[in-house]
mmCIF file of C-alpha atoms in Angstrom:
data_model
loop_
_atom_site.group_PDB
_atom_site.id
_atom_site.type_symbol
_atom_site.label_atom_id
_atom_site.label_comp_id
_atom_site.label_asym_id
_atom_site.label_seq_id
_atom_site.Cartn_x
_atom_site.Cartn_y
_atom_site.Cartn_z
ATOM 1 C CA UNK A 243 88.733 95.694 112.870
ATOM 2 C CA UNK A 244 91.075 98.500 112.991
ATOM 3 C CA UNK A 245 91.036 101.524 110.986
ATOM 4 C CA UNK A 246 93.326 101.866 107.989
ATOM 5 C CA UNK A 247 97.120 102.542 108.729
ATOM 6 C CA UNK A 248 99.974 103.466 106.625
ATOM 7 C CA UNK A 249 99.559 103.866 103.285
ATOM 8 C CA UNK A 250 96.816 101.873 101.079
ATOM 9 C CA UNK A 251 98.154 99.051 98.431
ATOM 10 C CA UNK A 252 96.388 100.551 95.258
ATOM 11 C CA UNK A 253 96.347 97.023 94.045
ATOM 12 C CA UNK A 254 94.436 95.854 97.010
ATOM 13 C CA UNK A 255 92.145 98.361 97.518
ATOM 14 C CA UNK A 256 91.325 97.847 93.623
ATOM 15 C CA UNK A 257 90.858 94.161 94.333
ATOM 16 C CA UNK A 258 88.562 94.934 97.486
ATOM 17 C CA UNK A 259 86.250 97.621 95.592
ATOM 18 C CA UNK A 260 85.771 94.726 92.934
ATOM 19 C CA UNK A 261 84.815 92.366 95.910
ATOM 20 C CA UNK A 262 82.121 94.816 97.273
ATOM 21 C CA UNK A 263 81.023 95.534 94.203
ATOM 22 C CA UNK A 264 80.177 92.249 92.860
ATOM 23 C CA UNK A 265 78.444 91.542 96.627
ATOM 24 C CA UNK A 266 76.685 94.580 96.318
ATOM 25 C CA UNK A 267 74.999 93.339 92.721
ATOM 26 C CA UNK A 268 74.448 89.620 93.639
ATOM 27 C CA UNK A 269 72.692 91.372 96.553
ATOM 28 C CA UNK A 270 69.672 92.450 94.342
ATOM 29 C CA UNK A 271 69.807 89.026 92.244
ATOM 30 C CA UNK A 272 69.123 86.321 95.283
ATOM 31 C CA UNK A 273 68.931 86.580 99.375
ATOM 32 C CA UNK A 274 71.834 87.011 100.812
ATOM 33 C CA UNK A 275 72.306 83.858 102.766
ATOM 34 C CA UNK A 276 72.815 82.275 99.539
ATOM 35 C CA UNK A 277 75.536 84.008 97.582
ATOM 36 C CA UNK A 278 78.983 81.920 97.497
ATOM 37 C CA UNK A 279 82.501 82.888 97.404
ATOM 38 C CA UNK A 280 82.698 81.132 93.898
ATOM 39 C CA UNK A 281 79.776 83.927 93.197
ATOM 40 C CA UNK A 282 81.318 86.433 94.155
ATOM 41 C CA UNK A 283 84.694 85.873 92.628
ATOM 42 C CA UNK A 284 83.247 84.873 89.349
ATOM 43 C CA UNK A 285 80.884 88.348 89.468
ATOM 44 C CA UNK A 286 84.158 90.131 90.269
ATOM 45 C CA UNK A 287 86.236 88.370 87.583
ATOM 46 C CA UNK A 288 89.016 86.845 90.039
ATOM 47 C CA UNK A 289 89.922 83.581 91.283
ATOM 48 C CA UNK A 290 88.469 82.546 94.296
ATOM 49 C CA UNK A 291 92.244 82.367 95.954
ATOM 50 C CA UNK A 292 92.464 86.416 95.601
ATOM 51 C CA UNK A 293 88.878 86.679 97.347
ATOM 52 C CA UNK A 294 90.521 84.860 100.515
ATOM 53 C CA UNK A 295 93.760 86.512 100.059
ATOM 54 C CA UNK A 296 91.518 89.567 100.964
ATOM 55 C CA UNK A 297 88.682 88.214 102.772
ATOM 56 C CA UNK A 298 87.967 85.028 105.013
ATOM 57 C CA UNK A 299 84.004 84.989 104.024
ATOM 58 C CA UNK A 300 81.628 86.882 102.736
ATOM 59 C CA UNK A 301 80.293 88.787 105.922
ATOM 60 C CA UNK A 302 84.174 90.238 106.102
ATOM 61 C CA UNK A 303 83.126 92.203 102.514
ATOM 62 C CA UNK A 304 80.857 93.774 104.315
ATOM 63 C CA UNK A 305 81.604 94.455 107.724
ATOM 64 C CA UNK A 306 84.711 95.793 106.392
ATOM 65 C CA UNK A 307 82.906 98.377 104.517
ATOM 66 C CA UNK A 308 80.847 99.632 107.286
ATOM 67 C CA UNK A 309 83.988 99.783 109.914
ATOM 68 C CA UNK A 310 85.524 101.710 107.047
ATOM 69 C CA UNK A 311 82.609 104.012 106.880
ATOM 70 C CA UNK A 312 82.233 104.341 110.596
ATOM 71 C CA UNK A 313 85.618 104.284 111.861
ATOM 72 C CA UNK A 314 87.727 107.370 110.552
ATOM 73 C CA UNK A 315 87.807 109.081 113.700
ATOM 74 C CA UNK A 316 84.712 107.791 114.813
ATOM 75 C CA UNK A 317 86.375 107.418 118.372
ATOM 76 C CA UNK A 318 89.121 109.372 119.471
ATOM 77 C CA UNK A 319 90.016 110.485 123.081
ATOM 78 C CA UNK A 320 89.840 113.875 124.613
ATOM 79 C CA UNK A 321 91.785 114.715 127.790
ATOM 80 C CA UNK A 322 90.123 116.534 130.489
ATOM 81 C CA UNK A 323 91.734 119.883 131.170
ATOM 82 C CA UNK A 324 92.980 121.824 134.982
ATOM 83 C CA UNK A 325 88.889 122.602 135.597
ATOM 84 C CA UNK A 326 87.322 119.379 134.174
ATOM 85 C CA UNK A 327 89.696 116.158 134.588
ATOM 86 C CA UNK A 328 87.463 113.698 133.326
ATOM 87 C CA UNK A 329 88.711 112.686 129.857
ATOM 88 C CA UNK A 330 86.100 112.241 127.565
ATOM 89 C CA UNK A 331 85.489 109.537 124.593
ATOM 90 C CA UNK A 332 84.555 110.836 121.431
ATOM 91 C CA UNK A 333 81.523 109.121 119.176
ATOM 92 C CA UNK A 334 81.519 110.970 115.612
ATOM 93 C CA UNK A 335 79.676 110.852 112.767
ATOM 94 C CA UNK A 336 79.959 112.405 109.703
ATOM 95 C CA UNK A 337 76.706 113.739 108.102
ATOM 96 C CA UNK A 338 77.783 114.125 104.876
ATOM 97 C CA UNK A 339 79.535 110.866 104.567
ATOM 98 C CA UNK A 340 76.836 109.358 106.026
ATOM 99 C CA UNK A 341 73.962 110.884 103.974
ATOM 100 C CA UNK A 342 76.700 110.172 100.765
ATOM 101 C CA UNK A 343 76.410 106.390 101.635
ATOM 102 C CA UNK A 344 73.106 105.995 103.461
ATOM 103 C CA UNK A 345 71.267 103.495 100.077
ATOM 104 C CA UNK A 346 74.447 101.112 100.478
ATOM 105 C CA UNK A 347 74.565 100.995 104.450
ATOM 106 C CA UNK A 348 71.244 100.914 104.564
ATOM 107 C CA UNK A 349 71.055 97.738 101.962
ATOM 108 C CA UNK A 350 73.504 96.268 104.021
ATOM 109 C CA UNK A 351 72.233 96.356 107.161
ATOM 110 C CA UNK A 352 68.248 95.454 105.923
ATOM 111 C CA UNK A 353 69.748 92.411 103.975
ATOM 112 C CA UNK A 354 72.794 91.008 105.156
ATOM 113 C CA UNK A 355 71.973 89.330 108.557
ATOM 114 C CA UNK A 356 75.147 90.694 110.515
ATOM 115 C CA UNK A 357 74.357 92.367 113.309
ATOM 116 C CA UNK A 358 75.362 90.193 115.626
ATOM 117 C CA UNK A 359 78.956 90.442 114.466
ATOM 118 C CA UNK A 360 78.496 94.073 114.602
ATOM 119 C CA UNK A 361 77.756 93.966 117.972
ATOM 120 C CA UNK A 362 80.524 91.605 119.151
ATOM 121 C CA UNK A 363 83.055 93.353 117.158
ATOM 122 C CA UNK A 364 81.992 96.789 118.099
ATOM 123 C CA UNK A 365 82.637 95.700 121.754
ATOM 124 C CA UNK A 366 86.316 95.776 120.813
ATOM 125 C CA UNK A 367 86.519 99.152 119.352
ATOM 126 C CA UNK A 368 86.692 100.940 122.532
ATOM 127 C CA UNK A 369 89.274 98.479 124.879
ATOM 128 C CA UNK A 370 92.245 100.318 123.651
ATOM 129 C CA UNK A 371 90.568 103.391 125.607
ATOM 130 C CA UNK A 372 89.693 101.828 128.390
ATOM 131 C CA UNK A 373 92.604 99.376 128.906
ATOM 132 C CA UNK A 374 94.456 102.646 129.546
ATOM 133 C CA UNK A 375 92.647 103.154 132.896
ATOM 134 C CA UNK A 376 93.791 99.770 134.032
ATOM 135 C CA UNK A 377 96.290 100.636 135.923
ATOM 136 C CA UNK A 378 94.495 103.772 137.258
ATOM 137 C CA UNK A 379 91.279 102.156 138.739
ATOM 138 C CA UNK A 380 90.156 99.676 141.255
ATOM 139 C CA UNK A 381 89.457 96.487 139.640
ATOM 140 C CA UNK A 382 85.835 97.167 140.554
ATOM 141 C CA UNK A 383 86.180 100.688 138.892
ATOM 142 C CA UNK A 384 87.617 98.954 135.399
ATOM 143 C CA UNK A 385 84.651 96.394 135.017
ATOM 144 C CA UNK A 386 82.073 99.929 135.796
ATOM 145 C CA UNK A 387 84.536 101.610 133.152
ATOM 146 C CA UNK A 388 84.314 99.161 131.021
ATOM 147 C CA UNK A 389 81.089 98.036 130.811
ATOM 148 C CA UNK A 390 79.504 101.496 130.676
ATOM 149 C CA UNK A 391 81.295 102.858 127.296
ATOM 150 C CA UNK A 392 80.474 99.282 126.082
ATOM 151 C CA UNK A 393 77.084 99.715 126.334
ATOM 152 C CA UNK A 394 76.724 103.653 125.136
ATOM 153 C CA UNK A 395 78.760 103.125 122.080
ATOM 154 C CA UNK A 396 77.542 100.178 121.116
ATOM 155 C CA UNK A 397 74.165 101.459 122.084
ATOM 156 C CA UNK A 398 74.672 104.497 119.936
ATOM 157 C CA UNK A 399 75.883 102.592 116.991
ATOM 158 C CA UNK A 400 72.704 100.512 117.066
ATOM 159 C CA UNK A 401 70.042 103.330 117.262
ATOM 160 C CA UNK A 402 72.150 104.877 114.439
ATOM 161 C CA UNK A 403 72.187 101.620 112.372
ATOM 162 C CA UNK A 404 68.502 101.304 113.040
ATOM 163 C CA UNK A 405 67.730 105.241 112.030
ATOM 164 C CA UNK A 406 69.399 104.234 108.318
ATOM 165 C CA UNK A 407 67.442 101.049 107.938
ATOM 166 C CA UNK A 408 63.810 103.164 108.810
ATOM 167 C CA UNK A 409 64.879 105.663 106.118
ATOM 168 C CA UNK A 410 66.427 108.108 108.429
ATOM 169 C CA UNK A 411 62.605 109.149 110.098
ATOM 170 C CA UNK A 412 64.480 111.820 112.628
ATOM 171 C CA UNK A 413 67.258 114.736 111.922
ATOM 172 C CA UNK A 414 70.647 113.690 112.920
ATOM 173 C CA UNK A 415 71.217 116.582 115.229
ATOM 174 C CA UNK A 416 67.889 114.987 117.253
ATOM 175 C CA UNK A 417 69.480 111.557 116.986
ATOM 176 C CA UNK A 418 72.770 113.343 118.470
ATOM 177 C CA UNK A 419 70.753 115.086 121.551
ATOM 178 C CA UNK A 420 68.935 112.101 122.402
ATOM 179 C CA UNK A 421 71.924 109.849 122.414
ATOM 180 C CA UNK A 422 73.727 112.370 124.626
ATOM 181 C CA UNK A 423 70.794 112.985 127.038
ATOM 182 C CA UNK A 424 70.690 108.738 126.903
ATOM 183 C CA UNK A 425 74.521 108.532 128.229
ATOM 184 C CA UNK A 426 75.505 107.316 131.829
ATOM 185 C CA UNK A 427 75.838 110.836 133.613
ATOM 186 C CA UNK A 428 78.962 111.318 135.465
ATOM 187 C CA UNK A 429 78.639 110.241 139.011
ATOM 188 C CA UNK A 430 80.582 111.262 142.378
ATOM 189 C CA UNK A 431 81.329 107.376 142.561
ATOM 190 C CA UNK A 432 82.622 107.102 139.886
ATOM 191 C CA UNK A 433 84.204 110.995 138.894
ATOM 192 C CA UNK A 434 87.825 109.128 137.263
ATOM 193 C CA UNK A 435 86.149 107.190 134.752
ATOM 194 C CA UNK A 436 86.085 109.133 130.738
ATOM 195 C CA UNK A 437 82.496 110.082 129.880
ATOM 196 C CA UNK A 438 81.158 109.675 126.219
ATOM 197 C CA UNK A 439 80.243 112.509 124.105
ATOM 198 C CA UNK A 440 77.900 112.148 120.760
ATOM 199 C CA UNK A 441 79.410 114.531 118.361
ATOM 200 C CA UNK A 442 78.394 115.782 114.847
ATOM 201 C CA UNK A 443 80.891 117.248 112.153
ATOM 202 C CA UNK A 444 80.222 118.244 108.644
ATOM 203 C CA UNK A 445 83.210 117.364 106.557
#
């Protein structure tokens, strides 16, 4: 899922936040597995047509939320300059967004049985990076390429997602280091491919 573009249909977004909401509350009245579109529409007051104008199932409510919460700027690209050419991909998180929203990502991810599709879909977030080098590396070097910020961001995201669910046990900024010290180091094999950098802002 991409982040947002352009600017946001009022209506729509309205329509959404009713969505999520009325997931959110038939959350706490029965498992998860067992809440219906016909649920959810009727807890949101609109016809189940307008849930799948918006939505193709239930897991899209929320997996849309947490790419929304995770992915303003949560990746962005930062060229290497004349003494350091590496370019280097960009992991951030916001603490105060996340500490804002930690009791809803944190019911999410303890009930809603979707981290599989978090995984597969977070495998897509970063191609757009890496399809850049395409052209640039061996064919060899674009598999390493792409394999390795696969596996730290997706990584990352995981150990992050698990940190919420255990009631954040460790301070973000020790989350941060150990993620960083955790990264694929930069290698004289492969010196051309983007390295990934953990980063922390407070906005």
């Amino acid at each position: 899922m991409k982040p947002k573009t352009g600017k946001p249909n009022r209506q729509v977004e309205r329509t959404k936040s009713w969505i999520f909401e009325a997931v959110m509350l038939l959350m706490d009245e029965k498992p998860y597995e067992k809440i219906t579109v016909s649920d959810i529409a009727e807890k949101a007051g609109i016809a189940r047509p307008t849930f799948y104008r918006n939505f193709n199932d239930k897991d899209d409510v929320i997996f849309e939320y947490l790419m929304n919460t995770f992915s303003t700027e949560v990746l962005n690209m930062e060229k290497g300059n004349k003494d350091d050419k590496q370019d280097t991909i960009i992991l951030e998180f916001n603490r105060k967004y996340m500490t804002k929203h930690q009791k809803i990502i944190k019911k999410i991810l303890f009930t809603a049985d979707i981290e599989s599709r978090i995984h597969r879909e977070g495998q897509k977030w970063p191609m757009s990076f890496i399809d850049q080098y395409k052209s640039k590396l061996s064919e060899h070097e674009y598999l390493v390429c792409r394999y390795k910020i696969s596996y730290q961001i997706t990584g990352s995201l995981r150990v992050v997602f698990d940190w919420f669910i255990n009631d954040m046990p460790m301070p973000i900024e020790d989350i941060v280091t150990m993620l960083n010290a955790m990264n694929i180091p930069k290698t004289i094999q492969y010196r051309n491919l983007p390295s990934i950098l953990v980063r922390l802002k407070d906005e």
